[in-house]
Amino acid sequence: MEHKTRIKGNVHYVGVNDRTKHRFESMWPLPYGVSYNSYLIDDEMVALVDTVDICYFEVYLRKIKQVIGERPINYLIINHMEPDHSGSLRLIKQHYPDIVIVGNKQTFGMIEGFYGVTGEQYLVKDGDFLALGHHKLRFYMTPMVHWPETMMTFDETDGVLFSGDGFGCFGTIDGGFLDTKMNVDKYWDEMVRYYSNIVGKYGSPVQKALQKLGGLPISAICSTHGPVWTENIAKVIGIYDRLSRYDADEGVVIVYGSMYGNTEQMAEAIAEELSAQGIKNIVMHNVTKSHPSYIIADIFRYKGLIIGSPTYSNQIFPEVDAVLSKILLREVKGRYLGYFGSFAWAGAAVKRLAEFAEKSKFELIGDPVEMKMAMKELTYTQSENLARAMADRLKKDRKNNE
Ligand code: FEO
């Protein structure tokens, strides 16, 4: 019988879907759910690559047994220790007590710390090798894609890259897991949101990993989240490469808070002028409506960023502040920044935005606009001037790129 789990040769998909969880890492909404992917190489020696969230162990074990029946698993390769992947490690060890865990020095420290699991280990370093019979595996250390112990496993026999979180995306696997056998449209935006929020801080480690993997004859990317990529490999690597260089499209994200709509009118005036100046990609996010994960994704997508905030209890509006800290945490680079704010009796928002501008090291565009209470003729003029300065800066790049 042909296994529905087969990716190619003896490599099988044994991952599970999570359509229950509302927020990944308790923070990031999952409108399309998320998959926890695990893979089984059914060779003379059987190897399991990563596990799944512990909540899905029963389903997971059944999938494994559908492929190998009651045969033992010889190796459990742990590419990444975050519990969405290592969560079933202790139960796998209970079901397969003789399994040898494959990982690097940091992996084993975490296995002991998280799960108290000991036993036979196969300790690997960068470039080390493991033969399963027909399949020959090589290990590549890719620290901080997404945790320090992160590594990738390359099956040199079939060109399959088991990449951990690298090249992953949100969204469950609905039926087929191969990109050739499914409509993959929903994954592209979810890849940007996944990358920017989960891995976004680690642009430089991702670049190092891409350099290390460059030149490998990859025929399939098996990441821990989302589809198995075969016909979209260049596109997927391209997205990760671009995002990890903080490269972005022409466009402006306007992020603002507004309690009674006055600050929002500044945002509207800026957006209208940007449009009048020929900027087509304008995304407006009211921080109390848009979840920050979508705001962060758009900031990774577009080069221009304009942030606005009212003053609240002599501070910046707290929901705007939360977005600022998320931008700084991810060490986003190379954005053009403009900002505006408002107050009724004592201004604080613009001062706080000035501090953010300094910390972010973004290129400051135009003059900050500060409004007292409500829009005046002067506020319209100043807002339009800020928008024109941003449009001019973007159009200068457009010209240079022609
Ligand atoms: Fe999907 Fe970093 O774990």
Coordinates of C-alpha atoms in Angstrom, one line a residue, residues 135-354:
H135 CA 20.2 7.7 3.7
K136 CA 23.2 9.7 4.7
L137 CA 22.5 12.6 7.0
R138 CA 24.7 15.6 7.6
F139 CA 24.2 18.1 10.4
Y140 CA 24.6 21.9 10.1
M141 CA 24.7 24.0 13.2
T142 CA 22.4 27.0 12.7
P143 CA 22.4 28.7 16.1
M144 CA 19.6 31.3 16.8
V145 CA 17.4 30.2 13.9
H146 CA 15.5 30.3 16.5
W147 CA 17.2 29.2 19.7
P148 CA 20.9 28.7 20.4
E149 CA 20.8 24.9 20.0
T150 CA 19.1 25.1 16.6
M151 CA 20.6 22.9 13.9
M152 CA 19.4 21.5 10.5
T153 CA 19.7 18.0 9.1
F154 CA 20.4 17.4 5.5
D155 CA 19.6 14.1 3.9
E156 CA 22.4 13.9 1.3
T157 CA 20.8 10.9 -0.4
D158 CA 17.5 12.5 -1.4
G159 CA 18.4 16.2 -1.0
V160 CA 15.9 16.7 1.8
L161 CA 16.6 19.5 4.2
F162 CA 15.0 19.2 7.7
S163 CA 15.2 22.9 8.6
G164 CA 13.6 23.3 12.0
D165 CA 11.8 26.6 12.3
G166 CA 13.7 27.9 9.3
F167 CA 11.4 28.4 6.3
G168 CA 8.4 27.7 8.5
C169 CA 5.0 29.5 8.4
F170 CA 1.7 29.5 10.3
G171 CA -1.2 27.6 8.9
T172 CA -2.3 24.0 9.3
I173 CA -1.8 21.3 6.7
D174 CA -5.2 20.7 5.3
G175 CA -5.0 17.3 3.6
G176 CA -1.8 17.1 1.5
F177 CA 1.4 18.4 2.9
L178 CA 3.4 18.7 -0.3
D179 CA 3.3 22.1 -2.0
T180 CA 2.7 20.4 -5.3
K181 CA -0.6 18.9 -4.1
M182 CA -2.2 21.9 -2.4
N183 CA -3.2 25.5 -2.8
V184 CA -0.5 27.3 -1.0
D185 CA -1.9 30.9 -1.3
K186 CA -2.7 31.3 2.4
Y187 CA 0.8 30.5 3.5
W188 CA 2.7 33.4 2.0
D189 CA 1.3 36.2 4.2
E190 CA 1.5 33.8 7.2
M191 CA 5.2 33.1 6.4
V192 CA 5.9 36.9 6.7
R193 CA 3.9 37.1 9.9
Y194 CA 5.6 34.0 11.3
Y195 CA 9.1 35.1 10.3
S196 CA 8.8 38.7 11.5
N197 CA 7.3 37.9 14.8
I198 CA 9.0 34.6 15.8
V199 CA 12.4 34.7 14.1
G200 CA 12.5 38.4 13.2
K201 CA 15.1 39.4 15.8
Y202 CA 17.6 36.9 14.3
G203 CA 18.2 38.3 10.9
S204 CA 22.0 37.9 11.1
P205 CA 21.9 34.3 12.3
V206 CA 19.4 33.5 9.5
Q207 CA 21.8 35.1 6.9
K208 CA 24.7 33.0 8.3
A209 CA 22.5 29.8 8.0
L210 CA 21.6 30.7 4.4
Q211 CA 25.2 31.1 3.5
K212 CA 26.1 27.8 5.1
L213 CA 23.3 26.0 3.2
G214 CA 24.0 27.8 -0.1
G215 CA 25.1 25.3 -2.7
L216 CA 23.4 22.3 -1.1
P217 CA 21.3 20.4 -3.7
I218 CA 18.0 20.8 -1.9
S219 CA 15.1 19.0 -3.5
A220 CA 12.7 19.4 -0.5
I221 CA 12.5 21.7 2.5
C222 CA 10.9 20.0 5.5
S223 CA 10.4 22.7 8.1
T224 CA 8.7 22.3 11.5
H225 CA 5.7 24.5 10.5
G226 CA 3.7 24.5 7.3
P227 CA 3.9 22.7 4.0
V228 CA 6.8 20.6 2.6
W229 CA 8.3 22.9 0.0
T230 CA 9.5 21.3 -3.3
E231 CA 8.4 23.4 -6.3
N232 CA 8.6 26.7 -4.2
I233 CA 12.1 26.3 -2.8
A234 CA 13.5 29.3 -4.5
K235 CA 10.6 31.5 -3.5
V236 CA 10.7 30.3 0.2
I237 CA 14.4 30.9 0.5
G238 CA 14.0 34.2 -1.3
I239 CA 11.4 35.4 1.3
Y240 CA 13.6 34.3 4.2
D241 CA 16.6 35.9 2.6
R242 CA 14.9 39.2 2.0
L243 CA 13.2 39.4 5.4
S244 CA 16.4 38.5 7.3
R245 CA 18.2 41.3 5.4
Y246 CA 15.4 43.7 6.5
D247 CA 15.0 44.5 2.8
A248 CA 11.5 45.9 2.1
D249 CA 9.2 47.1 -0.6
E250 CA 8.2 50.7 -1.3
G251 CA 5.3 51.6 1.0
V252 CA 4.4 53.2 4.3
V253 CA 2.9 51.7 7.4
I254 CA 1.1 54.2 9.5
V255 CA 0.7 53.0 13.0
Y256 CA -1.3 55.1 15.4
G257 CA -3.4 55.2 18.5
S258 CA -6.4 57.4 18.9
M259 CA -9.0 57.6 21.6
Y260 CA -11.5 60.1 20.2
G261 CA -10.4 60.3 16.5
N262 CA -8.3 63.5 16.7
T263 CA -4.9 61.8 16.3
E264 CA -6.5 59.5 13.7
Q265 CA -7.2 62.6 11.6
M266 CA -3.5 63.3 11.5
A267 CA -3.0 59.8 10.2
E268 CA -5.7 60.3 7.6
A269 CA -4.1 63.5 6.4
I270 CA -0.7 61.9 6.1
A271 CA -2.1 58.9 4.2
E272 CA -4.1 61.1 1.8
E273 CA -1.0 63.1 1.0
L274 CA 1.2 60.0 0.6
S275 CA -1.4 58.7 -1.9
A276 CA -1.5 62.1 -3.7
Q277 CA 2.3 61.9 -4.0
G278 CA 2.1 58.5 -5.8
I279 CA 2.7 56.1 -3.0
K280 CA 0.4 53.1 -3.5
N281 CA 1.3 50.8 -0.7
I282 CA -0.1 52.5 2.4
V283 CA -1.2 50.3 5.3
M284 CA -2.9 52.0 8.3
H285 CA -3.0 50.2 11.6
N286 CA -5.0 51.5 14.6
V287 CA -3.1 49.8 17.4
T288 CA -6.2 49.0 19.4
K289 CA -7.8 47.2 16.5
S290 CA -4.9 45.5 14.7
H291 CA -3.0 42.8 16.5
P292 CA 0.7 43.7 16.8
S293 CA 1.7 40.6 14.9
Y294 CA 0.1 42.1 11.7
I295 CA 1.7 45.5 12.4
I296 CA 5.1 43.9 12.8
A297 CA 4.7 41.9 9.6
D298 CA 3.8 45.0 7.7
I299 CA 6.8 46.9 9.1
F300 CA 9.0 44.1 7.8
R301 CA 7.2 44.4 4.5
Y302 CA 7.5 48.1 3.9
K303 CA 10.4 50.6 4.0
G304 CA 8.4 53.6 5.4
L305 CA 7.1 53.8 8.9
I306 CA 5.1 56.7 10.4
I307 CA 4.0 56.4 14.0
G308 CA 1.4 58.5 15.8
S309 CA 0.2 58.6 19.4
P310 CA -1.9 60.7 21.7
T311 CA -0.6 61.5 25.2
Y312 CA -2.2 59.4 27.9
S313 CA -1.7 60.1 31.6
N314 CA 1.4 62.1 30.8
Q315 CA 2.9 59.2 28.8
I316 CA 2.7 57.8 25.3
F317 CA -0.5 55.8 24.6
P318 CA 0.2 52.4 26.1
E319 CA -0.8 50.4 23.1
V320 CA 1.5 52.4 20.8
D321 CA 4.3 51.9 23.4
A322 CA 3.7 48.1 23.1
V323 CA 4.4 48.2 19.4
L324 CA 7.5 50.4 19.8
S325 CA 9.0 47.8 22.2
K326 CA 8.2 45.0 19.8
I327 CA 10.0 46.9 17.0
L328 CA 13.0 47.5 19.2
L329 CA 13.1 43.9 20.4
R330 CA 13.3 42.7 16.8
E331 CA 16.1 45.1 16.0
V332 CA 14.4 46.0 12.7
K333 CA 16.9 47.9 10.6
G334 CA 16.9 50.3 7.7
R335 CA 13.4 51.9 7.9
Y336 CA 12.5 55.5 7.2
L337 CA 10.7 56.9 10.2
G338 CA 8.3 59.8 10.7
Y339 CA 6.2 60.5 13.7
F340 CA 3.4 62.6 15.1
G341 CA 1.5 63.0 18.3
S342 CA -1.1 64.9 20.3
F343 CA -1.9 66.2 23.7
A344 CA -4.5 68.2 25.5
W345 CA -2.6 70.0 28.3
A346 CA 0.9 68.5 28.6
G347 CA 2.6 66.8 25.7
A348 CA 4.5 63.5 26.2
A349 CA 3.8 61.3 23.2
V350 CA 6.1 63.2 20.8
K351 CA 8.9 63.3 23.3
R352 CA 8.7 59.5 23.8
L353 CA 8.6 59.0 20.0
A354 CA 11.7 61.1 19.7

